[in-house]
Amino acid sequence: CLPPLLWSLDDTPWQSEGLLTKQLVDTQGQAKALDIIYAHRKAYIAEEDFRKISSLGIRSVRLPLPWSTFADALSALDAEAYRQDAKVVPDPFYDQAWYVTVDRDMVQKVVQQAARHNLKVVLELHYMPGGANDGTYNGIWPLPPKFWTSNATRGAGDVKLTQVGLWVAHAFVKWVEGLDELGSIEGITLLNEPGHMASIDKANGRPFTFSEKQIL
């Protein structure tokens, strides 16, 4: 479920964000899909949550962000698909995965809310295009992760997904450096559990990196 507007998917099992978004667009239309995702994001955390967190003596919080927060960084692959005002964007490898972009002004407002309660924020890019680990949080699960070994299928097909990830990371850092609330940023991280399951998948004959050193 994705409350408050989506409470079930009938008989369809839970999927990752990218596959879920594509399913919602295909079955309910883009406008309804946007309503569902926006409502969930708006309700997921509120200023009252920050007040309660601060009252417990906690001094920093982590805010995970999808790569689609900086989807316009991929405009070199497809200027139309990844234009600055795009509301829904495709994964650059998997056509089956789409994402609702994140309004960066909204992220800034969340940082401001946290700051009002003396909380600093760690901003984290939670996953990368094509999937950088093998878990439900990778954006494309249960499809195989492709970030470490494949090229984007968008555009001419000659751009490595790792290069696409660097475009996203560069845009992320540049945006953070320009924030008026820079003093409220505890730090940034670029991936959550990068390469998670790589060793196990390799042992099971399903490697999704060239080597563990590639991740390091």
Coordinates of C-alpha atoms in Angstrom, one line a residue:
C1 CA 0.0 0.0 0.0
L2 CA 1.0 3.6 -0.5
P3 CA -1.2 5.6 1.8
P4 CA -3.2 7.8 1.9
L5 CA -4.6 7.2 -1.6
L6 CA -3.4 3.7 -2.5
W7 CA -4.2 0.9 0.0
S8 CA -3.9 -2.2 -2.2
L9 CA -2.8 -3.4 -5.6
D10 CA -5.3 -6.2 -5.9
D11 CA -3.4 -9.4 -6.5
T12 CA -0.2 -7.7 -7.7
P13 CA 2.7 -8.2 -5.2
W14 CA 4.6 -5.2 -3.9
Q15 CA 7.2 -3.9 -6.3
S16 CA 10.0 -1.4 -6.2
E17 CA 9.4 2.3 -6.8
G18 CA 10.2 2.3 -10.5
L19 CA 8.0 -0.7 -11.4
L20 CA 5.2 0.5 -9.1
T21 CA 5.2 4.0 -10.8
K22 CA 5.1 2.5 -14.3
Q23 CA 2.2 0.2 -13.2
L24 CA 0.2 3.0 -11.8
V25 CA 0.7 5.1 -14.9
D26 CA -0.3 2.2 -17.2
T27 CA -3.4 1.2 -15.1
Q28 CA -4.6 4.5 -13.7
G29 CA -3.1 7.2 -15.9
Q30 CA -0.3 9.6 -15.2
A31 CA -2.4 12.3 -13.4
K32 CA -3.8 9.7 -10.9
A33 CA -0.3 8.2 -10.5
L34 CA 1.1 11.6 -9.7
D35 CA -1.7 12.2 -7.2
I36 CA -0.9 9.0 -5.4
I37 CA 2.8 9.5 -5.2
Y38 CA 2.5 13.2 -4.2
A39 CA 0.0 12.5 -1.5
H40 CA 2.3 9.8 0.0
R41 CA 5.3 12.0 0.0
K42 CA 3.4 14.9 1.6
A43 CA 2.0 12.7 4.3
Y44 CA 5.1 10.6 5.0
I45 CA 6.8 13.0 7.3
A46 CA 5.6 16.4 8.7
E47 CA 7.1 19.1 10.9
E48 CA 5.4 17.6 13.9
D49 CA 7.6 14.5 13.4
F50 CA 10.7 16.6 13.5
R51 CA 9.5 18.2 16.7
K52 CA 9.1 14.8 18.3
I53 CA 12.4 13.6 17.0
S54 CA 14.2 16.6 18.5
S55 CA 12.4 16.2 21.8
L56 CA 14.1 12.8 22.1
G57 CA 17.5 14.3 22.0
I58 CA 18.3 13.3 18.5
R59 CA 20.3 15.9 16.6
S60 CA 20.4 14.7 13.0
V61 CA 18.2 12.8 10.6
R62 CA 18.8 11.1 7.3
L63 CA 16.6 12.1 4.3
P64 CA 16.8 9.5 1.5
L65 CA 16.3 10.8 -2.1
P66 CA 15.7 9.0 -5.3
W67 CA 18.1 9.7 -8.2
S68 CA 15.1 11.2 -10.0
T69 CA 15.4 14.3 -7.7
F70 CA 18.1 15.3 -10.2
A71 CA 16.6 13.6 -13.3
D72 CA 17.4 16.7 -15.5
A73 CA 21.1 15.8 -15.1
L74 CA 20.4 13.0 -17.6
S75 CA 19.3 15.5 -20.4
A76 CA 22.3 14.6 -22.5
L77 CA 20.8 11.1 -22.9
D78 CA 17.3 12.3 -23.9
A79 CA 16.6 16.1 -23.7
E80 CA 12.8 15.6 -23.9
A81 CA 12.5 12.7 -21.4
Y82 CA 14.7 14.3 -18.8
R83 CA 13.7 17.9 -19.3
Q84 CA 13.7 20.1 -16.2
D85 CA 10.0 20.3 -15.8
A86 CA 9.4 16.5 -16.3
K87 CA 7.0 15.0 -13.8
V88 CA 7.6 11.3 -14.7
V89 CA 10.9 10.0 -16.1
P90 CA 12.0 6.6 -17.4
D91 CA 14.9 4.7 -15.9
P92 CA 17.8 5.1 -18.5
F93 CA 18.2 1.3 -18.7
Y94 CA 14.8 -0.3 -18.0
D95 CA 11.7 0.8 -19.9
Q96 CA 9.7 -1.1 -17.3
A97 CA 10.7 1.4 -14.5
W98 CA 9.5 5.0 -14.3
Y99 CA 9.9 7.5 -11.5
V100 CA 8.0 10.5 -10.3
T101 CA 10.5 13.3 -10.0
V102 CA 11.1 15.1 -6.7
D103 CA 10.6 18.9 -6.4
R104 CA 13.9 20.1 -5.1
D105 CA 12.1 23.1 -3.5
M106 CA 10.1 20.6 -1.5
V107 CA 13.3 19.0 -0.3
Q108 CA 14.6 22.4 0.8
K109 CA 11.4 23.0 2.8
V110 CA 11.9 19.7 4.6
V111 CA 15.4 20.8 5.5
Q112 CA 14.0 24.1 6.8
Q113 CA 11.4 22.3 8.9
A114 CA 14.1 20.1 10.5
A115 CA 16.3 23.2 11.1
R116 CA 13.5 24.9 13.0
H117 CA 13.7 22.0 15.5
N118 CA 17.5 22.2 15.8
L119 CA 18.0 19.1 13.6
K120 CA 20.7 18.7 11.0
V121 CA 20.0 16.7 7.9
V122 CA 22.1 14.0 6.1
L123 CA 20.9 14.0 2.5
E124 CA 21.3 10.6 0.8
L125 CA 20.9 9.5 -2.8
H126 CA 19.3 6.2 -2.0
Y127 CA 19.7 4.4 -5.3
M128 CA 21.1 4.9 -8.8
P129 CA 19.7 4.5 -12.3
G130 CA 19.5 0.8 -13.4
G131 CA 19.9 -0.4 -9.8
A132 CA 23.2 -0.5 -7.9
N133 CA 22.3 -3.3 -5.4
D134 CA 20.0 -6.3 -5.2
G135 CA 17.2 -5.3 -2.8
T136 CA 13.6 -4.0 -2.8
Y137 CA 14.9 -0.5 -2.3
N138 CA 17.0 -0.3 -5.5
G139 CA 14.3 1.2 -7.7
I140 CA 14.1 -1.7 -10.2
W141 CA 13.6 -4.8 -8.0
P142 CA 13.0 -7.7 -8.8
L143 CA 14.9 -6.9 -12.1
P144 CA 18.7 -7.5 -12.1
P145 CA 20.8 -4.6 -11.1
K146 CA 22.6 -3.0 -14.1
F147 CA 24.3 0.1 -12.7
W148 CA 27.8 -1.3 -12.4
T149 CA 28.1 -3.2 -15.7
S150 CA 25.9 -1.8 -18.3
N151 CA 25.3 1.2 -20.6
A152 CA 22.2 3.3 -20.7
T153 CA 19.8 2.1 -23.3
R154 CA 18.5 5.7 -23.7
G155 CA 20.3 7.7 -26.3
A156 CA 23.0 6.2 -28.4
G157 CA 23.7 3.4 -25.9
D158 CA 27.3 4.4 -25.5
V159 CA 27.1 6.0 -22.0
K160 CA 27.9 3.8 -19.0
L161 CA 25.4 3.9 -16.2
T162 CA 28.2 4.6 -13.8
Q163 CA 28.8 7.8 -15.8
V164 CA 25.1 8.6 -15.6
G165 CA 25.5 8.2 -11.8
L166 CA 28.3 10.7 -11.8
W167 CA 26.1 13.2 -13.6
V168 CA 23.5 12.7 -10.9
A169 CA 26.1 13.0 -8.1
H170 CA 27.5 16.2 -9.6
A171 CA 24.1 17.8 -9.8
F172 CA 23.3 16.7 -6.3
V173 CA 26.5 18.2 -4.8
K174 CA 26.1 21.5 -6.8
W175 CA 22.5 21.9 -5.6
V176 CA 23.5 21.3 -2.0
E177 CA 26.3 23.8 -2.2
G178 CA 23.8 26.4 -3.3
L179 CA 21.4 25.9 -0.5
D180 CA 20.8 28.9 1.8
E181 CA 20.4 26.2 4.6
L182 CA 23.9 24.7 3.9
G183 CA 24.7 25.1 7.7
S184 CA 21.8 22.7 8.4
I185 CA 23.3 19.9 6.2
E186 CA 25.2 17.4 8.3
G187 CA 26.5 15.7 5.2
I188 CA 25.7 13.8 2.1
T189 CA 26.0 10.2 1.0
L190 CA 25.7 8.9 -2.6
L191 CA 24.4 5.3 -2.2
N192 CA 22.6 3.2 0.4
E193 CA 24.4 -0.2 0.8
P194 CA 26.2 0.0 -2.6
G195 CA 26.6 -3.4 -4.1
H196 CA 24.4 -5.1 -1.5
M197 CA 24.1 -8.8 -2.3
A198 CA 27.0 -8.6 -4.9
S199 CA 29.0 -11.4 -3.3
I200 CA 26.1 -13.7 -2.7
D201 CA 24.7 -13.1 -6.2
K202 CA 28.1 -13.8 -7.7
A203 CA 28.3 -17.1 -5.7
N204 CA 24.9 -18.0 -7.1
G205 CA 25.9 -17.3 -10.7
R206 CA 24.2 -13.9 -11.0
P207 CA 27.0 -11.4 -10.7
F208 CA 26.0 -7.7 -11.1
T209 CA 29.4 -6.1 -10.7
F210 CA 32.7 -6.7 -12.4
S211 CA 34.3 -7.1 -9.0
E212 CA 34.0 -5.9 -5.4
K213 CA 36.9 -3.5 -6.1
Q214 CA 34.7 -1.7 -8.7
I215 CA 32.4 -0.7 -5.9
L216 CA 35.2 0.5 -3.6

